[in-house]
Amino acid sequence: QVQLVESGGGLVQAGGSLRLSCRASGSAISTYNMGWFRQAPGKEREFVAAVRKSSNNKYYADSVKGRFTIARYNAKNTGYLQMSSLKPEDTAVYSCAADRGGDPYYYNREGEYEYWGQGTQVTVSS
C-alpha cells in the first residue's frame, strides 16, 4: 500500500527547467520500481523515465534522453524528475507510478505499475 502525490508542475518557457516531485506515503519508496509517464491532450499516455529498485538502473524514452533525469531520495521517501531544455512537445500531465514486481521489469509498460499519482500539469510555452 502506497500513496503517491506529484507536485512541481507549472508553466515554463521553452528551454527552461522544472523539477517534479513524487512524494510517497504508506510505504517505503525504496521497495518499488518507480516510473514517470505523461499524457498530452488527445494522445495516449507514454513512458518517460523509470528507475529499478534492485539495480538503480535508469531508463529513458528517446524523446527525453539527455534532457530529463530521474532520481530518488529514499530518506525523504520522494522521487524526482528533473527536466531541462524543455520543449513545447513536453507539455502534458505527468504522473508518477510505483511497481512492486520483480524480474522481469517491463519499465515502459503502464500495466507494470500498480500505483499511480494524480498527475501534475506541465506546460511549456514557445
PDB file of C-alpha atoms in Angstrom:
ATOM      1  CA  GLN A   1       0.000   0.000   0.000  1.00  0.00           C
ATOM      2  CA  VAL A   2       1.483   3.274  -1.120  1.00  0.00           C
ATOM      3  CA  GLN A   3       0.032   6.654  -1.981  1.00  0.00           C
ATOM      4  CA  LEU A   4       1.770   8.927  -4.464  1.00  0.00           C
ATOM      5  CA  VAL A   5       1.401  12.683  -4.826  1.00  0.00           C
ATOM      6  CA  GLU A   6       3.091  14.615  -7.610  1.00  0.00           C
ATOM      7  CA  SER A   7       3.981  18.275  -7.393  1.00  0.00           C
ATOM      8  CA  GLY A   8       6.184  20.820  -9.110  1.00  0.00           C
ATOM      9  CA  GLY A   9       4.320  21.255 -12.357  1.00  0.00           C
ATOM     10  CA  GLY A  10       3.692  24.643 -13.872  1.00  0.00           C
ATOM     11  CA  LEU A  11       4.229  26.938 -16.829  1.00  0.00           C
ATOM     12  CA  VAL A  12       7.739  27.371 -18.193  1.00  0.00           C
ATOM     13  CA  GLN A  13       9.259  28.776 -21.355  1.00  0.00           C
ATOM     14  CA  ALA A  14      10.919  26.576 -23.940  1.00  0.00           C
ATOM     15  CA  GLY A  15      14.492  25.899 -22.936  1.00  0.00           C
ATOM     16  CA  GLY A  16      13.683  26.200 -19.265  1.00  0.00           C
ATOM     17  CA  SER A  17      13.870  23.671 -16.460  1.00  0.00           C
ATOM     18  CA  LEU A  18      11.457  22.187 -13.971  1.00  0.00           C
ATOM     19  CA  ARG A  19      11.707  19.556 -11.248  1.00  0.00           C
ATOM     20  CA  LEU A  20       8.777  17.313 -10.461  1.00  0.00           C
ATOM     21  CA  SER A  21       8.424  15.553  -7.115  1.00  0.00           C
ATOM     22  CA  CYS A  22       6.675  12.289  -6.300  1.00  0.00           C
ATOM     23  CA  ARG A  23       6.076  12.088  -2.573  1.00  0.00           C
ATOM     24  CA  ALA A  24       5.140   8.654  -1.267  1.00  0.00           C
ATOM     25  CA  SER A  25       3.344   7.717   1.925  1.00  0.00           C
ATOM     26  CA  GLY A  26       2.157   4.480   3.483  1.00  0.00           C
ATOM     27  CA  SER A  27       5.168   2.515   2.292  1.00  0.00           C
ATOM     28  CA  ALA A  28       8.856   2.952   1.543  1.00  0.00           C
ATOM     29  CA  ILE A  29       9.584   4.159  -1.951  1.00  0.00           C
ATOM     30  CA  SER A  30      12.768   2.100  -1.928  1.00  0.00           C
ATOM     31  CA  THR A  31      10.721  -1.105  -2.162  1.00  0.00           C
ATOM     32  CA  TYR A  32       9.240  -0.106  -5.529  1.00  0.00           C
ATOM     33  CA  ASN A  33      10.381   0.345  -9.064  1.00  0.00           C
ATOM     34  CA  MET A  34       9.404   3.908  -9.946  1.00  0.00           C
ATOM     35  CA  GLY A  35       8.287   5.323 -13.244  1.00  0.00           C
ATOM     36  CA  TRP A  36       7.152   8.575 -14.794  1.00  0.00           C
ATOM     37  CA  PHE A  37       4.596   8.742 -17.582  1.00  0.00           C
ATOM     38  CA  ARG A  38       2.961  11.648 -19.375  1.00  0.00           C
ATOM     39  CA  GLN A  39      -0.204  12.216 -21.336  1.00  0.00           C
ATOM     40  CA  ALA A  40      -0.859  15.090 -23.701  1.00  0.00           C
ATOM     41  CA  PRO A  41      -4.406  16.062 -24.750  1.00  0.00           C
ATOM     42  CA  GLY A  42      -5.794  13.644 -27.307  1.00  0.00           C
ATOM     43  CA  LYS A  43      -2.847  11.282 -27.013  1.00  0.00           C
ATOM     44  CA  GLU A  44      -2.107   8.033 -25.240  1.00  0.00           C
ATOM     45  CA  ARG A  45      -0.099   8.031 -22.064  1.00  0.00           C
ATOM     46  CA  GLU A  46       3.558   7.442 -22.823  1.00  0.00           C
ATOM     47  CA  PHE A  47       6.591   6.317 -20.887  1.00  0.00           C
ATOM     48  CA  VAL A  48       9.074   8.990 -19.827  1.00  0.00           C
ATOM     49  CA  ALA A  49      11.555   7.559 -17.320  1.00  0.00           C
ATOM     50  CA  ALA A  50      11.969   4.799 -14.753  1.00  0.00           C
ATOM     51  CA  VAL A  51      14.370   3.559 -12.088  1.00  0.00           C
ATOM     52  CA  ARG A  52      14.703  -0.051 -10.943  1.00  0.00           C
ATOM     53  CA  LYS A  53      14.846  -0.741  -7.229  1.00  0.00           C
ATOM     54  CA  SER A  54      17.192  -3.720  -7.408  1.00  0.00           C
ATOM     55  CA  SER A  55      19.944  -2.178  -9.501  1.00  0.00           C
ATOM     56  CA  ASN A  56      19.117   1.545  -9.549  1.00  0.00           C
ATOM     57  CA  ASN A  57      19.350   1.282 -13.318  1.00  0.00           C
ATOM     58  CA  LYS A  58      17.620   4.158 -15.041  1.00  0.00           C
ATOM     59  CA  TYR A  59      15.670   4.118 -18.264  1.00  0.00           C
ATOM     60  CA  TYR A  60      14.512   6.960 -20.503  1.00  0.00           C
ATOM     61  CA  ALA A  61      12.336   7.433 -23.516  1.00  0.00           C
ATOM     62  CA  ASP A  62      14.311   8.502 -26.572  1.00  0.00           C
ATOM     63  CA  SER A  63      12.353  11.753 -26.664  1.00  0.00           C
ATOM     64  CA  VAL A  64      13.705  12.880 -23.282  1.00  0.00           C
ATOM     65  CA  LYS A  65      17.094  11.180 -23.057  1.00  0.00           C
ATOM     66  CA  GLY A  66      19.810  13.706 -22.312  1.00  0.00           C
ATOM     67  CA  ARG A  67      17.294  16.276 -21.088  1.00  0.00           C
ATOM     68  CA  PHE A  68      15.472  14.546 -18.229  1.00  0.00           C
ATOM     69  CA  THR A  69      16.940  12.844 -15.165  1.00  0.00           C
ATOM     70  CA  ILE A  70      15.102  10.505 -12.800  1.00  0.00           C
ATOM     71  CA  ALA A  71      16.242  10.242  -9.197  1.00  0.00           C
ATOM     72  CA  ARG A  72      15.003   9.363  -5.756  1.00  0.00           C
ATOM     73  CA  TYR A  73      15.894  10.342  -2.242  1.00  0.00           C
ATOM     74  CA  ASN A  74      14.877   7.416  -0.072  1.00  0.00           C
ATOM     75  CA  ALA A  75      15.384   9.339   3.168  1.00  0.00           C
ATOM     76  CA  LYS A  76      12.638  11.714   2.051  1.00  0.00           C
ATOM     77  CA  ASN A  77      10.564   8.921   0.506  1.00  0.00           C
ATOM     78  CA  THR A  78      10.407  11.059  -2.613  1.00  0.00           C
ATOM     79  CA  GLY A  79      11.160  10.527  -6.267  1.00  0.00           C
ATOM     80  CA  TYR A  80      12.124  13.286  -8.678  1.00  0.00           C
ATOM     81  CA  LEU A  81      12.078  14.024 -12.360  1.00  0.00           C
ATOM     82  CA  GLN A  82      14.463  16.822 -13.300  1.00  0.00           C
ATOM     83  CA  MET A  83      13.513  18.276 -16.667  1.00  0.00           C
ATOM     84  CA  SER A  84      15.814  20.561 -18.630  1.00  0.00           C
ATOM     85  CA  SER A  85      15.840  22.057 -22.127  1.00  0.00           C
ATOM     86  CA  LEU A  86      12.075  21.793 -22.150  1.00  0.00           C
ATOM     87  CA  LYS A  87      10.232  21.827 -25.445  1.00  0.00           C
ATOM     88  CA  PRO A  88       6.599  22.670 -26.227  1.00  0.00           C
ATOM     89  CA  GLU A  89       6.028  18.999 -27.073  1.00  0.00           C
ATOM     90  CA  ASP A  90       6.842  18.161 -23.445  1.00  0.00           C
ATOM     91  CA  THR A  91       3.527  19.742 -22.459  1.00  0.00           C
ATOM     92  CA  ALA A  92       1.471  17.062 -20.717  1.00  0.00           C
ATOM     93  CA  VAL A  93       0.131  15.786 -17.438  1.00  0.00           C
ATOM     94  CA  TYR A  94       2.981  13.941 -15.755  1.00  0.00           C
ATOM     95  CA  SER A  95       2.201  11.017 -13.457  1.00  0.00           C
ATOM     96  CA  CYS A  96       4.358   9.081 -11.040  1.00  0.00           C
ATOM     97  CA  ALA A  97       3.869   5.332 -10.732  1.00  0.00           C
ATOM     98  CA  ALA A  98       5.115   2.546  -8.450  1.00  0.00           C
ATOM     99  CA  ASP A  99       5.650  -1.131  -9.226  1.00  0.00           C
ATOM    100  CA  ARG A 100       6.143  -3.809  -6.568  1.00  0.00           C
ATOM    101  CA  GLY A 101       7.140  -6.508  -9.045  1.00  0.00           C
ATOM    102  CA  GLY A 102      10.472  -8.169  -9.654  1.00  0.00           C
ATOM    103  CA  ASP A 103      12.039  -9.721 -12.739  1.00  0.00           C
ATOM    104  CA  PRO A 104      11.290  -9.088 -15.490  1.00  0.00           C
ATOM    105  CA  TYR A 105      10.721  -5.359 -15.179  1.00  0.00           C
ATOM    106  CA  TYR A 106       8.640  -4.013 -18.032  1.00  0.00           C
ATOM    107  CA  TYR A 107       9.620  -0.474 -17.170  1.00  0.00           C
ATOM    108  CA  ASN A 108       7.952   1.222 -20.130  1.00  0.00           C
ATOM    109  CA  ARG A 109       4.589  -0.526 -19.783  1.00  0.00           C
ATOM    110  CA  GLU A 110       1.684   1.106 -17.960  1.00  0.00           C
ATOM    111  CA  GLY A 111       0.426  -2.299 -16.871  1.00  0.00           C
ATOM    112  CA  GLU A 112       3.617  -2.962 -14.915  1.00  0.00           C
ATOM    113  CA  TYR A 113       2.721  -0.356 -12.307  1.00  0.00           C
ATOM    114  CA  GLU A 114       0.153  -0.932  -9.567  1.00  0.00           C
ATOM    115  CA  TYR A 115       0.033   2.533  -8.005  1.00  0.00           C
ATOM    116  CA  TRP A 116      -0.361   5.940  -9.599  1.00  0.00           C
ATOM    117  CA  GLY A 117      -0.401   9.537  -8.505  1.00  0.00           C
ATOM    118  CA  GLN A 118      -2.990  12.066  -9.619  1.00  0.00           C
ATOM    119  CA  GLY A 119      -0.678  13.812 -12.062  1.00  0.00           C
ATOM    120  CA  THR A 120       0.725  17.313 -12.337  1.00  0.00           C
ATOM    121  CA  GLN A 121       0.395  19.627 -15.319  1.00  0.00           C
ATOM    122  CA  VAL A 122       3.497  20.790 -17.166  1.00  0.00           C
ATOM    123  CA  THR A 123       3.021  23.448 -19.824  1.00  0.00           C
ATOM    124  CA  VAL A 124       5.927  24.615 -21.974  1.00  0.00           C
ATOM    125  CA  SER A 125       5.386  27.783 -23.978  1.00  0.00           C
ATOM    126  CA  SER A 126       7.272  28.648 -27.147  1.00  0.00           C
TER     127      SER A 126
END
